Short mmCIF file of C-alpha atoms in Angstrom, two decimals:
data_model
loop_
_atom_site.label_atom_id
_atom_site.label_comp_id
_atom_site.label_asym_id
_atom_site.label_seq_id
_atom_site.Cartn_x
_atom_site.Cartn_y
_atom_site.Cartn_z
CA MET A 1 -0.05 0.68 -0.42
CA LEU A 2 2.96 2.64 0.94
CA VAL A 3 3.88 1.58 -1.86
CA GLN A 4 0.73 1.73 -4.18
CA GLN A 5 0.35 5.49 -3.10
CA TYR A 6 4.25 6.68 -3.58
CA THR A 7 3.68 5.59 -6.93
CA SER A 8 0.32 7.42 -7.25
CA TYR A 9 3.14 10.61 -7.29
CA PRO A 10 0.21 12.51 -5.72
CA VAL A 11 0.53 16.43 -5.20
CA SER A 12 -0.57 19.67 -2.55
CA THR A 13 -1.16 23.07 -3.83
CA GLU A 14 -0.17 25.39 -2.06
CA LEU A 15 -2.54 29.16 -2.74
CA GLU A 16 0.34 32.74 -1.32
CA ALA A 17 -0.47 36.11 -2.37
CA ARG A 18 2.99 37.46 -2.57
CA THR A 19 3.91 40.56 -2.04
CA ASP A 20 6.48 42.35 -3.67
CA PHE A 21 8.03 44.85 -7.43
CA PHE A 22 5.74 43.57 -10.09
CA GLU A 23 7.61 42.84 -13.39
CA PHE A 24 5.53 44.64 -16.02
CA PRO A 25 5.37 42.14 -18.73
CA ASP A 26 6.65 42.62 -22.66
CA VAL A 27 3.84 45.30 -24.50
CA THR A 28 3.02 44.75 -27.98
CA ILE A 29 1.32 48.28 -29.72
CA CYS A 30 -0.58 46.72 -33.28
CA SER A 31 -2.46 50.01 -35.31
CA THR A 32 -6.47 47.92 -36.06
CA ASN A 33 -5.76 50.33 -39.63
CA TYR A 34 -2.76 49.71 -41.11
CA LEU A 35 -1.90 51.60 -43.90
CA SER A 36 -0.51 55.11 -43.28
CA VAL A 37 -3.16 57.72 -45.65
CA THR A 38 0.66 59.31 -46.35
CA TYR A 39 2.91 57.20 -47.28
CA GLY A 40 0.39 54.85 -48.95
CA TYR A 41 1.02 56.43 -51.92
CA ASP A 42 4.98 56.73 -52.23
CA PRO A 43 6.02 54.14 -54.85
CA VAL A 44 7.30 50.12 -53.96
CA PRO A 45 10.79 49.08 -55.72
CA SER A 46 10.23 46.68 -57.81
CA PRO A 47 12.28 45.63 -60.46
CA VAL A 48 9.36 45.34 -62.43
CA ALA A 49 7.60 48.26 -61.38
CA VAL A 50 7.01 50.22 -64.53
CA PRO A 51 9.14 53.99 -64.41
CA GLY A 52 6.96 57.26 -64.15
CA ARG A 53 4.22 55.17 -63.45
CA ALA A 54 4.82 54.66 -59.27
CA ARG A 55 2.57 52.38 -56.69
CA GLY A 56 2.26 52.23 -53.73
CA LEU A 57 0.02 49.59 -51.02
CA VAL A 58 -2.93 51.22 -51.20
CA ASP A 59 -2.70 51.14 -55.13
CA MET A 60 -2.52 48.11 -54.75
CA ILE A 61 -4.78 47.10 -51.76
CA TYR A 62 -7.91 48.50 -54.82
CA ASP A 63 -6.17 46.36 -57.97
CA VAL A 64 -4.25 43.30 -56.25
CA SER A 65 -8.23 42.54 -54.50
CA ARG A 66 -9.67 43.21 -57.52
CA PHE A 67 -7.01 39.47 -59.13
CA PHE A 68 -8.17 37.36 -55.83
CA HIS A 69 -12.26 38.08 -56.95
CA LEU A 70 -11.69 36.41 -60.63
CA LEU A 71 -9.47 34.39 -59.28
CA ASN A 72 -11.62 32.50 -56.63
CA GLN A 73 -14.89 33.27 -59.87
CA THR A 74 -15.75 28.98 -61.80
CA ASP A 75 -16.45 31.75 -64.19
CA MET A 76 -14.30 33.84 -65.14
CA ASN A 77 -17.62 35.95 -67.89
CA ALA A 78 -19.63 36.45 -64.75
CA SER A 79 -19.85 39.68 -63.47
CA VAL A 80 -18.18 41.17 -60.89
CA PRO A 81 -18.27 43.76 -58.14
CA VAL A 82 -16.91 47.52 -57.82
CA ASN A 83 -14.97 46.83 -54.65
CA PRO A 84 -14.47 43.36 -53.46
CA TYR A 85 -15.25 43.28 -50.12
CA SER A 86 -14.95 39.78 -49.66
CA SER A 87 -11.38 39.53 -51.65
CA TYR A 88 -9.86 42.76 -49.65
CA ARG A 89 -8.52 39.73 -46.91
CA HIS A 90 -6.78 38.31 -49.44
CA GLY A 91 -5.03 40.88 -51.03
CA LYS A 92 -4.33 42.44 -47.39
CA LEU A 93 -2.46 38.92 -46.82
CA ALA A 94 -0.41 39.45 -51.05
CA LEU A 95 0.91 43.23 -49.49
CA ASN A 96 3.33 40.87 -47.06
CA LYS A 97 5.38 40.36 -50.63
CA ILE A 98 6.31 43.72 -50.73
CA ALA A 99 5.31 45.44 -48.19
CA TYR A 100 8.47 47.27 -46.24
CA ARG A 101 10.66 47.63 -49.35
CA SER A 102 9.97 51.42 -47.93
CA LYS A 103 8.17 53.56 -45.90
CA GLN A 104 4.85 52.30 -46.67
CA LEU A 105 3.88 52.38 -42.77
CA PRO A 106 4.23 54.92 -39.49
CA ASP A 107 6.97 54.27 -36.77
CA PRO A 108 6.98 54.59 -33.61
CA TYR A 109 8.04 57.70 -32.98
CA GLU A 110 5.48 59.11 -35.18
CA ILE A 111 2.82 57.04 -32.58
CA VAL A 112 3.91 58.22 -29.50
CA LEU A 113 4.16 61.73 -28.58
CA LEU A 114 3.14 60.47 -24.96
CA CYS A 115 5.32 58.24 -22.86
CA ARG A 116 5.61 57.28 -18.90
CA PHE A 117 6.62 54.02 -17.34
CA ASN A 118 6.51 53.90 -13.39
CA SER A 119 6.16 57.29 -13.09
CA ILE A 120 9.72 58.56 -14.92
CA PRO A 121 9.45 59.90 -18.69
CA CYS A 122 9.94 57.42 -21.83
CA SER A 123 10.26 57.72 -26.02
CA TYR A 124 9.33 55.52 -28.93
CA LEU A 125 13.61 54.71 -28.21
CA ASN A 126 11.94 52.30 -25.66
CA PHE A 127 9.64 50.25 -28.39
CA THR A 128 11.23 48.13 -31.49
CA ILE A 129 9.78 47.54 -33.88
CA TYR A 130 7.74 44.21 -34.81
CA LYS A 131 6.19 43.33 -38.16
CA ASP A 132 2.82 41.19 -37.93
CA ASP A 133 1.41 39.32 -40.57
CA GLU A 134 -2.08 40.74 -40.16
CA LEU A 135 -1.73 44.19 -38.78
CA PHE A 136 2.05 44.65 -40.54
CA LYS A 137 4.39 47.26 -38.63
CA CYS A 138 3.47 46.40 -35.36
CA MET A 139 5.38 48.27 -31.92
CA THR A 140 7.16 46.11 -28.45
CA PHE A 141 7.82 48.30 -25.18
CA ALA A 142 10.29 45.97 -23.57
CA PRO A 143 12.38 48.13 -21.01
CA LEU A 144 15.45 46.74 -19.30
CA ASN A 145 14.52 47.80 -16.13
CA ASN A 146 10.54 46.34 -16.05
CA THR A 147 10.07 46.85 -12.37
CA VAL A 148 7.00 48.87 -11.14
CA VAL A 149 6.86 49.84 -8.00
CA ARG A 150 3.41 51.15 -7.19
CA ALA A 151 0.93 50.32 -7.84
CA GLY A 152 -2.38 52.81 -9.05
CA PRO A 153 -2.85 54.54 -12.25
CA GLY A 154 0.22 56.32 -14.21
CA ASN A 155 2.39 54.57 -12.05
CA GLY A 156 2.60 52.10 -15.13
CA LEU A 157 3.06 52.31 -18.53
CA TYR A 158 1.27 55.45 -19.35
CA LEU A 159 0.56 56.43 -23.57
CA LEU A 160 -0.16 59.28 -25.58
CA MET A 161 -0.82 57.66 -29.39
CA TYR A 162 -1.45 59.10 -32.69
CA THR A 163 -2.34 57.54 -35.78
CA TYR A 164 -3.27 58.82 -39.57
CA SER A 165 -4.37 55.80 -40.80
CA SER A 166 -7.00 53.97 -43.28
CA SER A 167 -7.64 50.06 -43.09
CA PHE A 168 -10.13 47.23 -46.47
CA PHE A 169 -11.64 44.99 -44.75
CA THR A 170 -14.56 43.10 -46.44
CA ASP A 171 -17.75 42.43 -44.42
CA GLU A 172 -17.85 41.16 -41.58
CA GLU A 173 -14.17 42.13 -40.66
CA GLU A 174 -15.50 46.14 -40.79
CA ILE A 175 -17.96 44.84 -38.47
CA ASP A 176 -16.01 44.00 -35.67
CA ASP A 177 -13.32 47.32 -36.25
CA ILE A 178 -12.40 49.17 -33.52
CA PRO A 179 -10.61 51.81 -34.93
CA GLY A 180 -7.17 52.52 -32.33
CA MET A 181 -4.97 50.37 -31.14
CA LYS A 182 -4.55 46.98 -30.16
CA VAL A 183 -2.87 45.72 -26.78
CA VAL A 184 -0.94 42.17 -26.43
CA LEU A 185 0.99 41.42 -22.47
CA HIS A 186 2.54 38.75 -22.97
CA PRO A 187 5.95 37.20 -21.61
CA ARG A 188 9.41 38.90 -22.04
CA GLY A 189 10.89 38.11 -25.28
CA VAL A 190 8.12 35.63 -26.70
CA LYS A 191 6.26 36.02 -29.35
CA PRO A 192 2.75 38.16 -28.87
CA ASN A 193 0.34 36.21 -30.90
CA MET A 194 -2.20 39.29 -31.58
CA ASN A 195 -5.05 36.75 -32.26
CA GLY A 196 -4.74 35.46 -28.64
CA PRO A 197 -6.75 37.35 -25.70
CA HIS A 198 -5.44 41.18 -25.92
CA VAL A 199 -7.32 44.57 -24.89
CA MET A 200 -8.26 47.84 -26.85
CA SER A 201 -8.27 50.93 -26.80
CA PRO A 202 -9.54 52.92 -29.68
CA LEU A 203 -8.90 56.27 -30.59
CA LYS A 204 -10.66 58.91 -29.18
CA TYR A 205 -10.95 57.58 -25.88
CA LYS A 206 -8.88 56.96 -22.73
CA THR A 207 -8.77 53.07 -22.14
CA GLU A 208 -8.16 52.95 -18.52
CA ALA A 209 -6.36 48.66 -18.10
CA VAL A 210 -5.84 47.52 -14.44
CA ILE A 211 -3.43 44.58 -14.59
CA ASP A 212 -3.76 40.83 -11.84
CA THR A 213 -1.18 38.96 -12.18
CA SER A 214 -0.96 35.62 -11.04
CA ILE A 215 1.62 32.76 -11.48
CA GLN A 216 0.90 29.70 -11.08
CA GLU A 217 3.76 26.46 -11.03
CA LYS A 218 3.03 23.35 -11.45
CA VAL A 219 5.58 19.51 -11.15
CA ASP A 220 6.21 17.51 -13.98
CA ARG A 221 4.28 14.61 -13.33
CA SER A 222 3.06 11.40 -15.68
CA SER A 223 -0.97 13.11 -15.63
CA TYR A 224 0.47 16.56 -16.55
CA ARG A 225 4.63 16.64 -18.60
CA CYS A 226 5.91 19.97 -18.62
CA LEU A 227 9.64 21.37 -18.57
CA GLU A 228 11.66 23.95 -17.16
CA SER A 229 12.00 25.95 -19.97
CA LEU A 230 11.58 24.93 -23.76
CA PRO A 231 13.80 25.97 -27.23
CA ASN A 232 13.40 28.94 -29.36
CA ALA A 233 12.29 28.85 -31.99
CA THR A 234 13.33 31.38 -34.80
CA TYR A 235 10.07 32.53 -37.87
CA ILE A 236 10.35 34.39 -40.71
CA THR A 237 9.45 37.85 -39.94
CA ASP A 238 9.77 39.89 -43.91
CA TYR A 239 9.67 38.07 -46.40
CA SER A 240 8.98 41.37 -49.04
CA GLN A 241 13.10 42.20 -49.36
CA LEU A 242 14.38 41.89 -52.44
CA THR A 243 17.84 40.51 -50.62
CA GLY A 244 15.47 38.11 -49.42
CA PRO A 245 14.00 36.65 -45.90
CA GLU A 246 14.78 38.00 -42.70
CA ASN A 247 14.22 35.94 -39.53
CA GLU A 248 13.73 36.70 -36.71
CA THR A 249 14.59 33.82 -33.05
CA PHE A 250 12.33 34.35 -30.17
CA ARG A 251 12.12 33.02 -27.12
CA GLY A 252 9.89 29.06 -26.92
CA SER A 253 6.59 28.25 -25.50
CA THR A 254 3.07 26.98 -26.29
CA GLU A 255 2.39 29.28 -28.44
CA ASP A 256 4.86 27.99 -31.26
CA CYS A 257 4.02 24.10 -31.18
CA ARG A 258 -0.03 24.89 -31.77
CA VAL A 259 1.79 27.19 -35.06
CA ARG A 260 3.79 24.22 -36.47
CA ILE A 261 0.91 22.01 -35.64
CA MET A 262 -1.26 24.58 -37.87
CA GLN A 263 2.04 25.02 -40.13
CA GLN A 264 2.42 21.94 -40.90
CA GLU A 265 -1.22 20.31 -42.16
CA TYR A 266 -0.51 24.16 -44.71
CA LEU A 267 2.70 22.80 -45.50
CA ASP A 268 1.60 19.10 -45.91
CA THR A 269 -2.44 19.62 -47.55
CA CYS A 270 -1.43 22.72 -49.92
CA GLY A 271 2.22 22.75 -50.18
CA CYS A 272 2.96 26.03 -48.61
CA LEU A 273 2.43 28.14 -45.08
CA ALA A 274 -0.38 29.88 -44.23
CA THR A 275 0.05 34.02 -44.85
CA HIS A 276 -1.69 34.43 -41.66
CA LEU A 277 -0.43 32.83 -39.34
CA PRO A 278 3.29 33.06 -37.70
CA LYS A 279 5.72 30.34 -40.83
CA PRO A 280 8.56 28.44 -38.98
CA ALA A 281 11.94 29.34 -40.94
CA ASP A 282 13.06 25.57 -41.72
CA LEU A 283 9.41 24.87 -42.94
CA TYR A 284 9.17 28.51 -45.15
CA TYR A 285 12.43 27.14 -46.74
CA MET A 286 11.31 23.41 -47.44
CA ALA A 287 7.65 25.00 -48.51
CA GLN A 288 7.38 26.22 -53.02
CA PRO A 289 6.26 28.81 -52.29
CA GLY A 290 6.76 30.35 -49.52
CA VAL A 291 3.09 30.98 -48.66
CA CYS A 292 0.45 30.08 -50.15
CA HIS A 293 -1.57 34.10 -51.42
CA ASP A 294 2.57 34.32 -53.07
CA ILE A 295 1.60 35.45 -57.14
CA ASN A 296 3.61 36.62 -59.31
CA GLU A 297 5.29 40.84 -58.26
CA HIS A 298 4.16 41.70 -61.80
CA VAL A 299 0.21 41.64 -61.25
CA LEU A 300 0.59 44.10 -58.13
CA PHE A 301 2.71 46.40 -59.79
CA ARG A 302 -0.59 47.58 -63.24
CA ASP A 303 -3.50 49.66 -62.67
CA ILE A 304 -6.97 47.41 -62.34
CA PHE A 305 -9.47 49.00 -63.81
CA TYR A 306 -13.56 48.50 -62.65
CA ARG A 307 -15.38 48.58 -66.50
CA ARG A 308 -18.81 48.63 -67.45
CA PRO A 309 -19.41 48.09 -71.35
CA THR A 310 -23.54 47.25 -70.10
CA SER A 311 -26.12 48.09 -67.82
CA SER A 312 -25.78 44.53 -67.03
CA TYR A 313 -21.87 43.43 -67.46
CA THR A 314 -19.25 44.61 -66.34
CA TYR A 315 -15.22 43.42 -65.62
CA TYR A 316 -11.59 44.33 -65.27
CA THR A 317 -8.71 45.27 -66.75
CA ILE A 318 -5.35 45.13 -66.14
CA ARG A 319 -2.72 47.28 -67.91
CA ASN A 320 0.23 45.95 -69.79
CA ASP A 321 4.21 47.47 -70.47
CA SER A 322 2.87 49.33 -72.56
CA TRP A 323 -0.17 50.61 -70.30
CA TYR A 324 -2.13 49.93 -72.79
CA LYS A 325 -5.40 48.37 -71.10
CA TYR A 326 -7.28 44.95 -71.81
CA PRO A 327 -8.93 42.17 -69.92
CA LEU A 328 -7.80 41.23 -66.67
CA MET A 329 -9.85 37.90 -67.96
CA ASP A 330 -6.55 37.43 -70.96
CA TYR A 331 -4.02 38.65 -69.49
CA VAL A 332 -5.52 35.35 -66.49
CA ALA A 333 -6.26 32.89 -69.84
CA THR A 334 -3.00 34.56 -70.71
CA ASN A 335 -0.26 33.98 -68.05
CA TYR A 336 -2.21 29.81 -67.24
CA ASP A 337 0.67 27.57 -66.86
CA MET A 338 1.55 30.91 -64.39
CA TYR A 339 -1.76 31.14 -62.46
CA ASN A 340 -3.42 27.79 -62.38
CA GLY A 341 -1.03 26.88 -59.66
CA THR A 342 -1.91 29.58 -57.41
CA ILE A 343 -5.06 29.04 -58.26
CA ALA A 344 -5.07 26.01 -56.80
CA ARG A 345 -2.74 26.99 -53.26
CA LEU A 346 -5.64 29.73 -52.57
CA ASP A 347 -8.65 26.65 -52.93
CA CYS A 348 -5.94 24.43 -50.40
CA TYR A 349 -5.10 27.52 -48.04
CA GLN A 350 -9.70 27.86 -47.68
CA ARG A 351 -10.24 24.60 -47.74
CA VAL A 352 -7.65 24.03 -44.49
CA LEU A 353 -8.86 27.80 -43.61
CA ASP A 354 -12.27 25.84 -42.76
CA ARG A 355 -11.66 22.69 -41.33
CA GLN A 356 -8.70 24.18 -38.83
CA ASN A 357 -11.57 27.20 -37.05
CA ARG A 358 -14.26 24.32 -37.53
CA GLU A 359 -12.98 21.44 -36.27
CA GLY A 360 -9.53 23.02 -34.14
CA VAL A 361 -6.01 21.31 -34.68
CA ASP A 362 -4.24 18.39 -31.39
CA THR A 363 -1.83 20.12 -29.21
CA HIS A 364 -2.11 16.55 -26.46
CA GLY A 365 1.25 16.68 -27.47
CA CYS A 366 2.38 20.07 -27.17
CA PRO A 367 4.97 20.58 -24.03
CA VAL A 368 4.89 23.11 -22.02
CA LEU A 369 6.04 24.78 -18.94
CA CYS A 370 6.37 24.03 -15.33
CA ARG A 371 5.84 27.95 -13.83
CA VAL A 372 3.87 30.50 -16.30
CA LYS A 373 2.55 33.74 -15.34
CA SER A 374 -0.21 34.92 -17.02
CA HIS A 375 -2.42 38.53 -17.44
CA GLU A 376 -5.57 38.93 -17.18
CA VAL A 377 -6.70 42.79 -18.29
CA MET A 378 -9.50 44.71 -16.93
CA PRO A 379 -10.64 48.16 -19.66
CA ARG A 380 -12.58 50.99 -18.49
CA TYR A 381 -12.73 53.43 -21.76
CA TYR A 382 -13.98 57.69 -20.95
CA HIS A 383 -15.00 59.65 -23.77
CA TRP A 384 -11.11 61.39 -24.94
CA PRO A 385 -10.49 64.41 -24.95
CA ASN A 386 -12.99 66.53 -23.11
CA SER A 387 -11.43 70.02 -25.05
CA VAL A 388 -10.28 69.49 -29.12
CA LYS A 389 -9.14 73.32 -28.56
CA TYR A 390 -7.35 72.89 -25.36
CA SER A 391 -6.00 69.51 -25.47
CA GLY A 392 -5.67 69.32 -29.73
CA LYS A 393 -2.87 72.62 -28.80
CA ALA A 394 -1.14 69.92 -25.96
CA VAL A 395 -1.45 67.67 -28.50
CA SER A 396 0.62 69.98 -30.24
CA ASN A 397 2.83 71.11 -28.92
CA LEU A 398 4.37 67.62 -28.05
CA ALA A 399 3.90 67.04 -32.14
CA THR A 400 5.79 69.81 -32.39
CA GLU A 401 9.02 67.99 -30.23
CA ALA A 402 8.65 64.69 -31.91
CA LEU A 403 9.08 66.92 -34.78
CA ASN A 404 12.38 68.30 -34.04
CA GLU A 405 14.07 65.38 -32.72
CA ALA A 406 12.69 63.21 -35.84
CA LYS A 407 14.31 65.86 -37.68
CA ALA A 408 17.57 66.17 -35.58
CA ARG A 409 18.22 62.70 -36.20
CA GLY A 410 17.55 62.51 -39.82
CA LEU A 411 13.69 60.99 -40.43
CA ASP A 412 10.62 61.36 -42.21
CA VAL A 413 8.65 64.22 -40.69
CA ARG A 414 5.89 64.83 -43.15
CA GLY A 415 3.41 62.85 -40.63
CA LEU A 416 4.31 64.98 -37.96
CA LYS A 417 3.87 67.61 -39.82
CA ASP A 418 0.46 66.76 -40.99
CA LEU A 419 -0.34 66.71 -37.18
CA VAL A 420 1.09 70.31 -36.62
CA SER A 421 -0.41 71.32 -39.32
CA ASN A 422 -3.71 70.45 -38.41
CA TYR A 423 -3.52 69.47 -34.83
CA GLU A 424 -7.63 69.23 -34.13
CA SER A 425 -8.96 67.99 -36.84
CA ARG A 426 -6.31 64.93 -36.37
CA VAL A 427 -6.04 64.90 -32.87
CA LYS A 428 -10.48 64.74 -32.60
CA TYR A 429 -10.55 61.49 -34.33
CA TYR A 430 -6.97 60.14 -34.29
CA ALA A 431 -5.27 60.22 -31.24
CA GLY A 432 -6.05 58.30 -28.27
CA VAL A 433 -4.45 57.68 -24.25
CA LEU A 434 -3.66 54.06 -23.04
CA ASP A 435 -3.16 53.77 -18.91
CA LEU A 436 -1.83 50.72 -18.91
CA TYR A 437 -0.65 49.84 -14.44
CA PRO A 438 -0.95 46.91 -11.40
CA ARG A 439 -3.90 46.50 -9.90
CA ASP A 440 -1.98 46.08 -6.54
CA LEU A 441 1.25 45.22 -6.49
CA ILE A 442 0.44 41.04 -4.47
CA VAL A 443 1.30 38.53 -7.80
CA GLN A 444 -1.23 35.32 -6.50
CA MET A 445 0.63 32.33 -6.14
CA SER A 446 0.11 28.50 -6.85
CA ILE A 447 2.11 26.43 -6.14
CA GLU A 448 2.99 22.91 -6.62
CA SER A 449 4.57 20.02 -4.21
CA TRP A 450 4.56 16.23 -4.07
CA ALA A 451 1.86 15.55 -0.69
CA TYR A 452 4.16 11.51 -0.07
CA PRO A 453 7.73 12.60 -0.77
CA LEU A 454 10.56 9.88 -0.37
CA ARG A 455 11.49 11.56 2.86
CA ASN A 456 8.12 10.21 4.17
CA PHE A 457 7.80 6.77 2.25
CA PHE A 458 11.16 6.03 4.31
CA SER A 459 9.53 7.55 7.49
CA ASP A 460 6.32 5.37 7.41
CA LEU A 461 8.07 1.92 6.57
CA GLY A 462 10.04 2.36 9.61
CA GLY A 463 7.51 3.00 12.22
CA ILE A 464 5.14 0.01 10.43
CA LEU A 465 8.36 -2.47 11.16
CA GLY A 466 8.87 -1.01 13.89
CA LEU A 467 4.19 -1.61 14.39
CA TRP A 468 5.21 -5.42 13.25
CA ILE A 469 8.66 -6.95 14.44
CA GLY A 470 9.71 -3.88 16.89
CA ALA A 471 11.63 -3.17 13.38
CA SER A 472 13.29 0.42 12.73
CA ILE A 473 14.44 1.57 9.11
CA VAL A 474 18.14 1.13 10.78
CA THR A 475 17.48 -2.25 11.28
CA LEU A 476 16.51 -2.81 7.89
CA VAL A 477 19.84 -1.10 7.16
CA GLU A 478 21.46 -3.30 8.98
CA ILE A 479 20.44 -6.23 7.42
CA LEU A 480 20.75 -5.32 4.14
CA GLU A 481 24.62 -4.58 4.63
CA LEU A 482 24.88 -7.81 7.40
CA ALA A 483 23.47 -9.64 2.95
CA MET A 484 26.29 -7.18 1.71
CA TYR A 485 29.06 -8.47 3.29
CA GLY A 486 28.02 -12.21 3.40
CA ALA A 487 27.74 -11.83 0.19
CA LEU A 488 31.15 -9.87 -0.22
CA LEU A 489 32.62 -12.54 1.83
CA VAL A 490 31.76 -16.34 -0.59
CA HIS A 491 32.51 -13.80 -3.40
CA LYS A 492 35.97 -13.47 -1.56
CA LYS A 493 35.63 -17.59 -0.61
CA LEU A 494 35.10 -18.54 -4.65
CA ALA A 495 38.35 -16.21 -6.43
CA ASP A 496 40.71 -17.74 -3.33
CA ARG A 497 39.47 -21.28 -3.52
CA LYS A 498 40.20 -20.78 -7.82
CA ARG A 499 43.52 -19.87 -7.36
CA ASN A 500 45.20 -22.46 -4.87
CA GLN A 501 43.95 -24.89 -7.74
CA VAL A 502 47.81 -27.58 -7.90
CA ILE A 503 48.12 -28.49 -11.94
CA VAL A 504 50.20 -32.11 -11.24
CA ILE A 505 51.90 -33.89 -14.26
CA LYS A 506 52.78 -37.00 -14.49
CA PRO A 507 55.38 -38.38 -17.30
CA GLN A 508 54.11 -42.13 -19.59
CA GLU A 509 56.28 -44.95 -17.93
CA GLN A 510 58.15 -45.72 -20.65
CA GLN A 511 58.03 -49.05 -21.93
CA GLN A 512 62.16 -51.44 -22.57
CA GLU A 513 62.55 -52.46 -25.61
CA GLU A 514 65.13 -55.14 -26.69
CA LYS A 515 67.45 -54.25 -27.91
CA PRO A 516 69.44 -56.34 -30.94
CA PRO A 517 73.21 -56.64 -31.06
CA GLY A 518 76.15 -53.34 -31.84
CA TYR A 519 73.20 -50.30 -31.08
CA ASN A 520 74.31 -47.72 -29.26
CA HIS A 521 73.02 -46.06 -26.50
CA SER A 522 74.21 -42.98 -26.39
CA GLU A 523 72.75 -42.55 -30.20
CA LEU A 524 69.36 -43.29 -29.52
CA GLU A 525 69.72 -41.34 -26.43
CA THR A 526 70.90 -38.07 -28.59
CA ASP A 527 68.17 -39.24 -31.90
CA GLN A 528 65.20 -40.37 -30.16
CA GLN A 529 61.99 -37.95 -29.17
CA MET A 530 60.66 -38.26 -25.14
CA PRO A 531 56.94 -39.42 -25.59
CA GLU A 532 53.99 -36.45 -25.07
CA PRO A 533 54.19 -36.63 -21.59
CA LYS A 534 50.50 -37.56 -19.71
CA VAL A 535 48.74 -33.94 -17.39
CA GLU A 536 46.26 -35.17 -14.83
CA LEU A 537 44.45 -32.58 -13.56
#
């Protein structure tokens, strides 16, 4: 019974409220409106671009969505809509191919107008660029010293943020859209999951977000396998550069395993990786092409127009290299060998996406950490600014300081100049405040430990021996010691007997033979060999 109790490995859980300095998590912030109005029309460099015909991301999102709409049609001769909203997501994902070649997206120095952390001023320099697969250019706050010594409003991360951007959504996305910032808290160095738990910081509002932190420490056992640490994970974060893809390494998490399982299904089924998911570097180089929304770059740098020749029929046209228009369906038919694979990948991508959304993926084999720190965020929202006139002026002063600093660093300041010139209208619609702070400095701990460790097993065993036969664990050890010495003694005697064995050699008796006359005895003694001796053991 004792052995059975010990081998069942029972655990006990202790709840503890620990008061200490608060370790602030990493905070990643992404604008839900990803295309900059100021820079979205700037030309994107490409070897297939037509000289003198600049193309920016805002131009491309309109046109490439029409291209994907036509590819998804079973009948390419059917009428088409002016704005194919259902294909906007495909068009957005395809922009990852060229998104970061030039300044098309806002940077932290234009977004962060006021920063304060732990009641101490900070700036955009405390943020690093994070490139998301769906929200494009984001920023991560990860200070070297992340300790917060006081709780309450204003004592965590306080930000005044501005973004003059736009986006293109499907009908379903448009219904759920909240213009502003998506905020995700995650452990230091871990890749943020922007599709996981998050808090919104809408424009035109002040968001007060209270953080409650809890820590779970579990023991590794058969019913809950866990590890002290997980291996690092490397992802492709940018494959738009002409020089080749860029990767970044993050600390390992359980989410890495889930992403890998999902991407492995896309790779095995479609031969490409899902564009909307993080891309493990090793799987990316195995896929041909790398992502399912990979298309010929030529399409992105040609205008695609909507045309209505009659009241009952509409179609798209595309410009050729000479900049003349001709039907888009003719372009696809001429390059059918090129785009037939694109059509097959898109169909496969959608089938796998629907299956994973409907059934999920099996992550039972994914490793988990024995120590998990989690953060629960409770937001409250207040209309902001109360006075556009006075708040706008204050924002204009901050923007002027940011403008001068950015100009001294040689950065592009067109966005900040626009804000300073039009501060009242810009602040009214495109700015917001985020106040992210801990509720208190108490961390709720849940700590598991072995309820029946080995020392308890021996203690109970000794008690039972004493109760039954008057013995103890010491007596049991002495018996084992005596048995060990007895075994050594027997072994030594057997070894000594083997060494003392004597080998006795008895020579064979020689028979005397009758010798003929003239026999020379000495001659025979020298020439004749003696017979072999007989050996007896």
